[in-house]
Amino acid sequence: MKKRLILGLALLLALPLMAEDKIYKTVDAEGNVVYTDQKPSEDAVPVDLPELTIIDPVEIGTQAVAPEQNDDRNQDANEMTFRILSPTQDETIWNTAYTVNVQLELSPDIPPGAQIALFVDGVLKTTTQSLS
C-alpha cells in the first residue's frame, strides 16, 4: 500500500516536468520555417513561446424574440419599419426547387428610387422595389 502511495506521489510530482515539452524552430533547405517538438539536431535550441491566453467560454443561451409593437406614437417620422409576412417565423418550407417567395409589409411606403436588398446567409441575392 505504501509503495503505491509513494509511486503515485512521485508521478504527481513528475507530471509538471513531463508536461513542459520543448518546441524547436528550424529552417529547412527551401527556407520554410518548421516548428517541432522533436529536437532536430544536437545544437538546436528550444524556442521560448509566450504564455497561452485561455478564455473561458461564455454561455449564450437562446435568443428571445422581441414582442411586436404596434404603437406608432414613439416612431420617428423618418424611421422605416418592415415585417416579413411570409414565410412565417419557424415555418418549414418543402420542395421549392431552391425558390422561396418572401412577402414584406413596409411602413411608410418605399420611397421612389429606393431598393429592398434580400440577403440569404449574408450573401446579396437580389434587389427590388416590390414587397413580394
Short mmCIF file of N, CA and C in Angstrom, two decimals, residues 6-121:
data_model
loop_
_atom_site.label_atom_id
_atom_site.label_comp_id
_atom_site.label_asym_id
_atom_site.label_seq_id
_atom_site.Cartn_x
_atom_site.Cartn_y
_atom_site.Cartn_z
N ILE A 6 3.61 6.01 -2.57
CA ILE A 6 4.87 6.67 -2.93
C ILE A 6 4.99 6.79 -4.45
N LEU A 7 4.62 5.73 -5.18
CA LEU A 7 4.66 5.78 -6.65
C LEU A 7 3.69 6.84 -7.18
N GLY A 8 2.49 6.91 -6.59
CA GLY A 8 1.51 7.92 -7.00
C GLY A 8 2.00 9.33 -6.76
N LEU A 9 2.60 9.57 -5.60
CA LEU A 9 3.14 10.89 -5.30
C LEU A 9 4.29 11.25 -6.23
N ALA A 10 5.14 10.27 -6.53
CA ALA A 10 6.25 10.51 -7.45
C ALA A 10 5.74 10.88 -8.84
N LEU A 11 4.69 10.21 -9.30
CA LEU A 11 4.11 10.54 -10.61
C LEU A 11 3.50 11.94 -10.60
N LEU A 12 2.82 12.29 -9.51
CA LEU A 12 2.23 13.63 -9.42
C LEU A 12 3.30 14.72 -9.42
N LEU A 13 4.41 14.46 -8.75
CA LEU A 13 5.49 15.44 -8.73
C LEU A 13 6.20 15.54 -10.08
N ALA A 14 6.25 14.44 -10.82
CA ALA A 14 6.93 14.43 -12.12
C ALA A 14 6.03 14.96 -13.24
N LEU A 15 4.74 15.03 -13.00
CA LEU A 15 3.80 15.46 -14.04
C LEU A 15 4.11 16.83 -14.63
N PRO A 16 4.40 17.86 -13.83
CA PRO A 16 4.73 19.16 -14.43
C PRO A 16 5.98 19.11 -15.31
N LEU A 17 6.93 18.27 -14.95
CA LEU A 17 8.13 18.16 -15.77
C LEU A 17 7.83 17.49 -17.11
N MET A 18 6.93 16.52 -17.11
CA MET A 18 6.57 15.85 -18.35
C MET A 18 5.71 16.75 -19.23
N ALA A 19 4.91 17.59 -18.62
CA ALA A 19 4.00 18.45 -19.38
C ALA A 19 4.74 19.61 -20.06
N GLU A 20 5.94 19.93 -19.62
CA GLU A 20 6.68 21.04 -20.19
C GLU A 20 7.51 20.57 -21.37
N ASP A 21 6.87 20.39 -22.53
CA ASP A 21 7.56 19.99 -23.74
C ASP A 21 8.28 21.19 -24.33
N LYS A 22 9.37 20.92 -24.99
CA LYS A 22 10.13 21.98 -25.64
C LYS A 22 9.74 22.03 -27.12
N ILE A 23 9.71 23.23 -27.67
CA ILE A 23 9.41 23.43 -29.08
C ILE A 23 10.66 24.00 -29.74
N TYR A 24 11.03 23.42 -30.88
CA TYR A 24 12.22 23.86 -31.61
C TYR A 24 11.80 24.48 -32.94
N LYS A 25 12.53 25.53 -33.32
CA LYS A 25 12.27 26.22 -34.58
C LYS A 25 13.48 25.98 -35.48
N THR A 26 13.20 25.50 -36.71
CA THR A 26 14.27 25.28 -37.69
C THR A 26 13.83 25.86 -39.02
N VAL A 27 14.78 26.04 -39.91
CA VAL A 27 14.50 26.49 -41.27
C VAL A 27 15.06 25.42 -42.21
N ASP A 28 14.18 24.89 -43.09
CA ASP A 28 14.64 23.83 -43.99
C ASP A 28 15.40 24.40 -45.19
N ALA A 29 15.81 23.54 -46.10
CA ALA A 29 16.64 23.93 -47.25
C ALA A 29 15.94 24.93 -48.17
N GLU A 30 14.59 24.89 -48.23
CA GLU A 30 13.83 25.81 -49.09
C GLU A 30 13.49 27.11 -48.38
N GLY A 31 13.91 27.25 -47.13
CA GLY A 31 13.64 28.48 -46.38
C GLY A 31 12.33 28.45 -45.61
N ASN A 32 11.66 27.30 -45.55
CA ASN A 32 10.41 27.17 -44.80
C ASN A 32 10.71 27.04 -43.31
N VAL A 33 9.97 27.78 -42.50
CA VAL A 33 10.13 27.69 -41.05
C VAL A 33 9.33 26.49 -40.56
N VAL A 34 9.98 25.66 -39.74
CA VAL A 34 9.36 24.45 -39.22
C VAL A 34 9.45 24.49 -37.69
N TYR A 35 8.32 24.25 -37.03
CA TYR A 35 8.28 24.12 -35.58
C TYR A 35 8.05 22.65 -35.26
N THR A 36 8.82 22.12 -34.32
CA THR A 36 8.70 20.71 -33.98
C THR A 36 8.95 20.51 -32.48
N ASP A 37 8.38 19.43 -31.96
CA ASP A 37 8.62 19.09 -30.55
C ASP A 37 9.72 18.04 -30.41
N GLN A 38 10.33 17.67 -31.53
CA GLN A 38 11.44 16.71 -31.51
C GLN A 38 12.71 17.45 -31.89
N LYS A 39 13.75 17.29 -31.12
CA LYS A 39 15.00 18.01 -31.33
C LYS A 39 15.59 17.61 -32.68
N PRO A 40 15.67 18.57 -33.64
CA PRO A 40 16.12 18.23 -34.98
C PRO A 40 17.63 17.97 -35.09
N SER A 41 18.43 18.60 -34.22
CA SER A 41 19.88 18.39 -34.23
C SER A 41 20.41 18.65 -32.83
N GLU A 42 21.65 18.25 -32.61
CA GLU A 42 22.23 18.39 -31.27
C GLU A 42 22.40 19.85 -30.85
N ASP A 43 22.62 20.75 -31.82
CA ASP A 43 22.83 22.15 -31.47
C ASP A 43 21.53 22.97 -31.48
N ALA A 44 20.39 22.32 -31.68
CA ALA A 44 19.11 23.04 -31.71
C ALA A 44 18.78 23.59 -30.33
N VAL A 45 18.25 24.80 -30.33
CA VAL A 45 17.90 25.47 -29.08
C VAL A 45 16.38 25.62 -29.04
N PRO A 46 15.75 25.32 -27.91
CA PRO A 46 14.29 25.47 -27.83
C PRO A 46 13.87 26.93 -27.92
N VAL A 47 12.67 27.15 -28.46
CA VAL A 47 12.09 28.48 -28.61
C VAL A 47 11.29 28.81 -27.35
N ASP A 48 11.44 30.03 -26.84
CA ASP A 48 10.63 30.47 -25.72
C ASP A 48 9.30 31.00 -26.27
N LEU A 49 8.23 30.26 -26.02
CA LEU A 49 6.91 30.66 -26.50
C LEU A 49 6.19 31.47 -25.44
N PRO A 50 5.36 32.43 -25.87
CA PRO A 50 4.61 33.22 -24.89
C PRO A 50 3.57 32.34 -24.18
N GLU A 51 3.15 32.79 -23.04
CA GLU A 51 2.13 32.08 -22.27
C GLU A 51 0.83 32.07 -23.08
N LEU A 52 0.12 30.95 -23.05
CA LEU A 52 -1.15 30.84 -23.77
C LEU A 52 -2.21 31.70 -23.09
N THR A 53 -3.04 32.33 -23.91
CA THR A 53 -4.18 33.07 -23.38
C THR A 53 -5.38 32.15 -23.45
N ILE A 54 -5.96 31.86 -22.32
CA ILE A 54 -7.11 30.96 -22.26
C ILE A 54 -8.30 31.76 -21.77
N ILE A 55 -9.37 31.71 -22.56
CA ILE A 55 -10.58 32.45 -22.22
C ILE A 55 -11.70 31.44 -21.99
N ASP A 56 -12.38 31.57 -20.87
CA ASP A 56 -13.49 30.68 -20.58
C ASP A 56 -14.64 30.98 -21.52
N PRO A 57 -15.35 29.93 -21.99
CA PRO A 57 -16.49 30.16 -22.89
C PRO A 57 -17.61 30.89 -22.16
N VAL A 58 -18.38 31.63 -22.94
CA VAL A 58 -19.50 32.39 -22.39
C VAL A 58 -20.78 31.66 -22.77
N GLU A 59 -21.66 31.49 -21.81
CA GLU A 59 -22.95 30.86 -22.07
C GLU A 59 -23.84 31.85 -22.80
N ILE A 60 -24.25 31.54 -24.02
CA ILE A 60 -25.06 32.45 -24.82
C ILE A 60 -26.54 32.24 -24.55
N GLY A 61 -26.95 30.99 -24.43
CA GLY A 61 -28.37 30.72 -24.19
C GLY A 61 -29.17 30.85 -25.48
N THR A 62 -30.45 31.04 -25.36
CA THR A 62 -31.31 31.19 -26.53
C THR A 62 -31.72 32.64 -26.68
N GLN A 63 -31.89 33.04 -27.92
CA GLN A 63 -32.30 34.41 -28.18
C GLN A 63 -33.82 34.51 -28.08
N ALA A 64 -34.28 35.50 -27.38
CA ALA A 64 -35.72 35.72 -27.26
C ALA A 64 -36.19 36.60 -28.41
N VAL A 65 -37.35 36.32 -28.91
CA VAL A 65 -37.94 37.13 -29.97
C VAL A 65 -38.56 38.36 -29.33
N ALA A 66 -38.25 39.51 -29.89
CA ALA A 66 -38.80 40.76 -29.35
C ALA A 66 -40.31 40.78 -29.59
N PRO A 67 -41.07 41.23 -28.62
CA PRO A 67 -42.52 41.29 -28.81
C PRO A 67 -42.87 42.33 -29.88
N GLU A 68 -43.95 42.06 -30.60
CA GLU A 68 -44.38 43.00 -31.63
C GLU A 68 -44.90 44.27 -30.96
N GLN A 69 -44.56 45.39 -31.56
CA GLN A 69 -45.03 46.66 -31.03
C GLN A 69 -45.82 47.37 -32.13
N ASN A 70 -47.09 47.51 -31.89
CA ASN A 70 -47.97 48.17 -32.87
C ASN A 70 -48.19 49.64 -32.52
N ASP A 71 -47.48 50.13 -31.51
CA ASP A 71 -47.64 51.51 -31.06
C ASP A 71 -46.78 52.42 -31.92
N ASP A 72 -47.40 53.19 -32.82
CA ASP A 72 -46.68 54.07 -33.74
C ASP A 72 -46.42 55.45 -33.14
N ARG A 73 -46.87 55.71 -31.89
CA ARG A 73 -46.72 57.04 -31.30
C ARG A 73 -45.26 57.41 -31.09
N ASN A 74 -44.40 56.41 -30.77
CA ASN A 74 -43.00 56.70 -30.50
C ASN A 74 -42.12 56.57 -31.73
N GLN A 75 -42.73 56.26 -32.88
CA GLN A 75 -41.96 56.05 -34.10
C GLN A 75 -41.48 57.39 -34.66
N ASP A 76 -40.19 57.47 -34.95
CA ASP A 76 -39.61 58.66 -35.56
C ASP A 76 -40.24 58.86 -36.94
N ALA A 77 -40.45 60.10 -37.32
CA ALA A 77 -41.10 60.40 -38.60
C ALA A 77 -40.29 59.86 -39.77
N ASN A 78 -38.94 59.79 -39.67
CA ASN A 78 -38.11 59.31 -40.77
C ASN A 78 -37.79 57.82 -40.66
N GLU A 79 -38.27 57.15 -39.62
CA GLU A 79 -37.95 55.75 -39.41
C GLU A 79 -38.85 54.87 -40.26
N MET A 80 -38.22 53.91 -40.95
CA MET A 80 -38.96 52.98 -41.78
C MET A 80 -38.95 51.63 -41.09
N THR A 81 -40.09 50.98 -41.00
CA THR A 81 -40.18 49.66 -40.39
C THR A 81 -40.71 48.67 -41.40
N PHE A 82 -40.34 47.41 -41.22
CA PHE A 82 -40.88 46.38 -42.09
C PHE A 82 -41.07 45.10 -41.30
N ARG A 83 -41.95 44.25 -41.81
CA ARG A 83 -42.20 42.92 -41.25
C ARG A 83 -42.19 41.93 -42.40
N ILE A 84 -41.69 40.74 -42.12
CA ILE A 84 -41.78 39.67 -43.10
C ILE A 84 -43.10 38.95 -42.83
N LEU A 85 -44.01 39.02 -43.81
CA LEU A 85 -45.32 38.39 -43.67
C LEU A 85 -45.26 36.90 -44.02
N SER A 86 -44.45 36.60 -45.03
CA SER A 86 -44.34 35.22 -45.48
C SER A 86 -42.92 34.99 -45.99
N PRO A 87 -42.28 33.92 -45.63
CA PRO A 87 -42.73 32.83 -44.77
C PRO A 87 -42.79 33.28 -43.32
N THR A 88 -43.64 32.64 -42.55
CA THR A 88 -43.78 32.99 -41.14
C THR A 88 -42.62 32.43 -40.34
N GLN A 89 -42.43 32.96 -39.14
CA GLN A 89 -41.35 32.51 -38.27
C GLN A 89 -41.52 31.02 -37.97
N ASP A 90 -40.42 30.29 -38.07
CA ASP A 90 -40.36 28.84 -37.81
C ASP A 90 -41.16 28.01 -38.81
N GLU A 91 -41.57 28.61 -39.93
CA GLU A 91 -42.29 27.85 -40.95
C GLU A 91 -41.31 26.92 -41.67
N THR A 92 -41.73 25.68 -41.91
CA THR A 92 -40.92 24.73 -42.67
C THR A 92 -41.31 24.83 -44.13
N ILE A 93 -40.30 24.95 -45.00
CA ILE A 93 -40.54 25.12 -46.42
C ILE A 93 -40.03 23.86 -47.13
N TRP A 94 -40.90 23.22 -47.89
CA TRP A 94 -40.56 21.95 -48.53
C TRP A 94 -40.56 22.07 -50.06
N ASN A 95 -39.61 21.41 -50.70
CA ASN A 95 -39.59 21.20 -52.15
C ASN A 95 -39.93 22.44 -52.97
N THR A 96 -39.16 23.49 -52.80
CA THR A 96 -39.44 24.73 -53.52
C THR A 96 -38.54 24.91 -54.73
N ALA A 97 -37.72 23.91 -55.04
CA ALA A 97 -36.76 24.00 -56.14
C ALA A 97 -35.85 25.21 -55.96
N TYR A 98 -35.42 25.41 -54.70
CA TYR A 98 -34.49 26.49 -54.33
C TYR A 98 -35.08 27.88 -54.55
N THR A 99 -36.39 28.00 -54.50
CA THR A 99 -37.05 29.29 -54.63
C THR A 99 -37.94 29.51 -53.42
N VAL A 100 -37.78 30.65 -52.76
CA VAL A 100 -38.61 30.98 -51.61
C VAL A 100 -39.25 32.34 -51.89
N ASN A 101 -40.57 32.37 -51.84
CA ASN A 101 -41.28 33.64 -52.02
C ASN A 101 -41.36 34.35 -50.68
N VAL A 102 -41.00 35.63 -50.67
CA VAL A 102 -40.99 36.42 -49.46
C VAL A 102 -41.94 37.60 -49.66
N GLN A 103 -42.82 37.85 -48.67
CA GLN A 103 -43.71 39.00 -48.72
C GLN A 103 -43.41 39.89 -47.53
N LEU A 104 -43.28 41.20 -47.79
CA LEU A 104 -42.94 42.18 -46.76
C LEU A 104 -44.09 43.14 -46.54
N GLU A 105 -44.12 43.72 -45.35
CA GLU A 105 -45.00 44.83 -45.04
C GLU A 105 -44.09 45.98 -44.66
N LEU A 106 -44.25 47.13 -45.30
CA LEU A 106 -43.35 48.25 -45.11
C LEU A 106 -44.15 49.48 -44.71
N SER A 107 -43.63 50.22 -43.72
CA SER A 107 -44.32 51.42 -43.29
C SER A 107 -43.29 52.50 -43.01
N PRO A 108 -43.39 53.67 -43.57
CA PRO A 108 -44.27 54.09 -44.66
C PRO A 108 -43.86 53.41 -45.96
N ASP A 109 -44.55 53.72 -47.04
CA ASP A 109 -44.26 53.10 -48.33
C ASP A 109 -42.81 53.35 -48.73
N ILE A 110 -42.30 52.46 -49.58
CA ILE A 110 -40.92 52.58 -50.05
C ILE A 110 -40.78 53.87 -50.87
N PRO A 111 -39.77 54.68 -50.57
CA PRO A 111 -39.59 55.93 -51.31
C PRO A 111 -39.22 55.66 -52.77
N PRO A 112 -39.55 56.59 -53.67
CA PRO A 112 -39.19 56.41 -55.07
C PRO A 112 -37.67 56.26 -55.23
N GLY A 113 -37.27 55.30 -56.03
CA GLY A 113 -35.85 55.08 -56.29
C GLY A 113 -35.15 54.20 -55.26
N ALA A 114 -35.80 53.95 -54.11
CA ALA A 114 -35.18 53.09 -53.09
C ALA A 114 -35.30 51.63 -53.50
N GLN A 115 -34.40 50.82 -53.02
CA GLN A 115 -34.39 49.39 -53.34
C GLN A 115 -34.42 48.59 -52.03
N ILE A 116 -35.04 47.45 -52.06
CA ILE A 116 -35.02 46.48 -50.97
C ILE A 116 -33.99 45.42 -51.35
N ALA A 117 -33.04 45.16 -50.47
CA ALA A 117 -32.00 44.17 -50.75
C ALA A 117 -32.31 42.91 -49.96
N LEU A 118 -32.30 41.76 -50.63
CA LEU A 118 -32.56 40.48 -49.99
C LEU A 118 -31.24 39.72 -49.86
N PHE A 119 -30.88 39.42 -48.61
CA PHE A 119 -29.66 38.67 -48.31
C PHE A 119 -30.05 37.30 -47.78
N VAL A 120 -29.35 36.28 -48.21
CA VAL A 120 -29.51 34.93 -47.68
C VAL A 120 -28.15 34.47 -47.19
N ASP A 121 -28.06 34.18 -45.90
CA ASP A 121 -26.79 33.79 -45.27
C ASP A 121 -25.69 34.81 -45.54
#
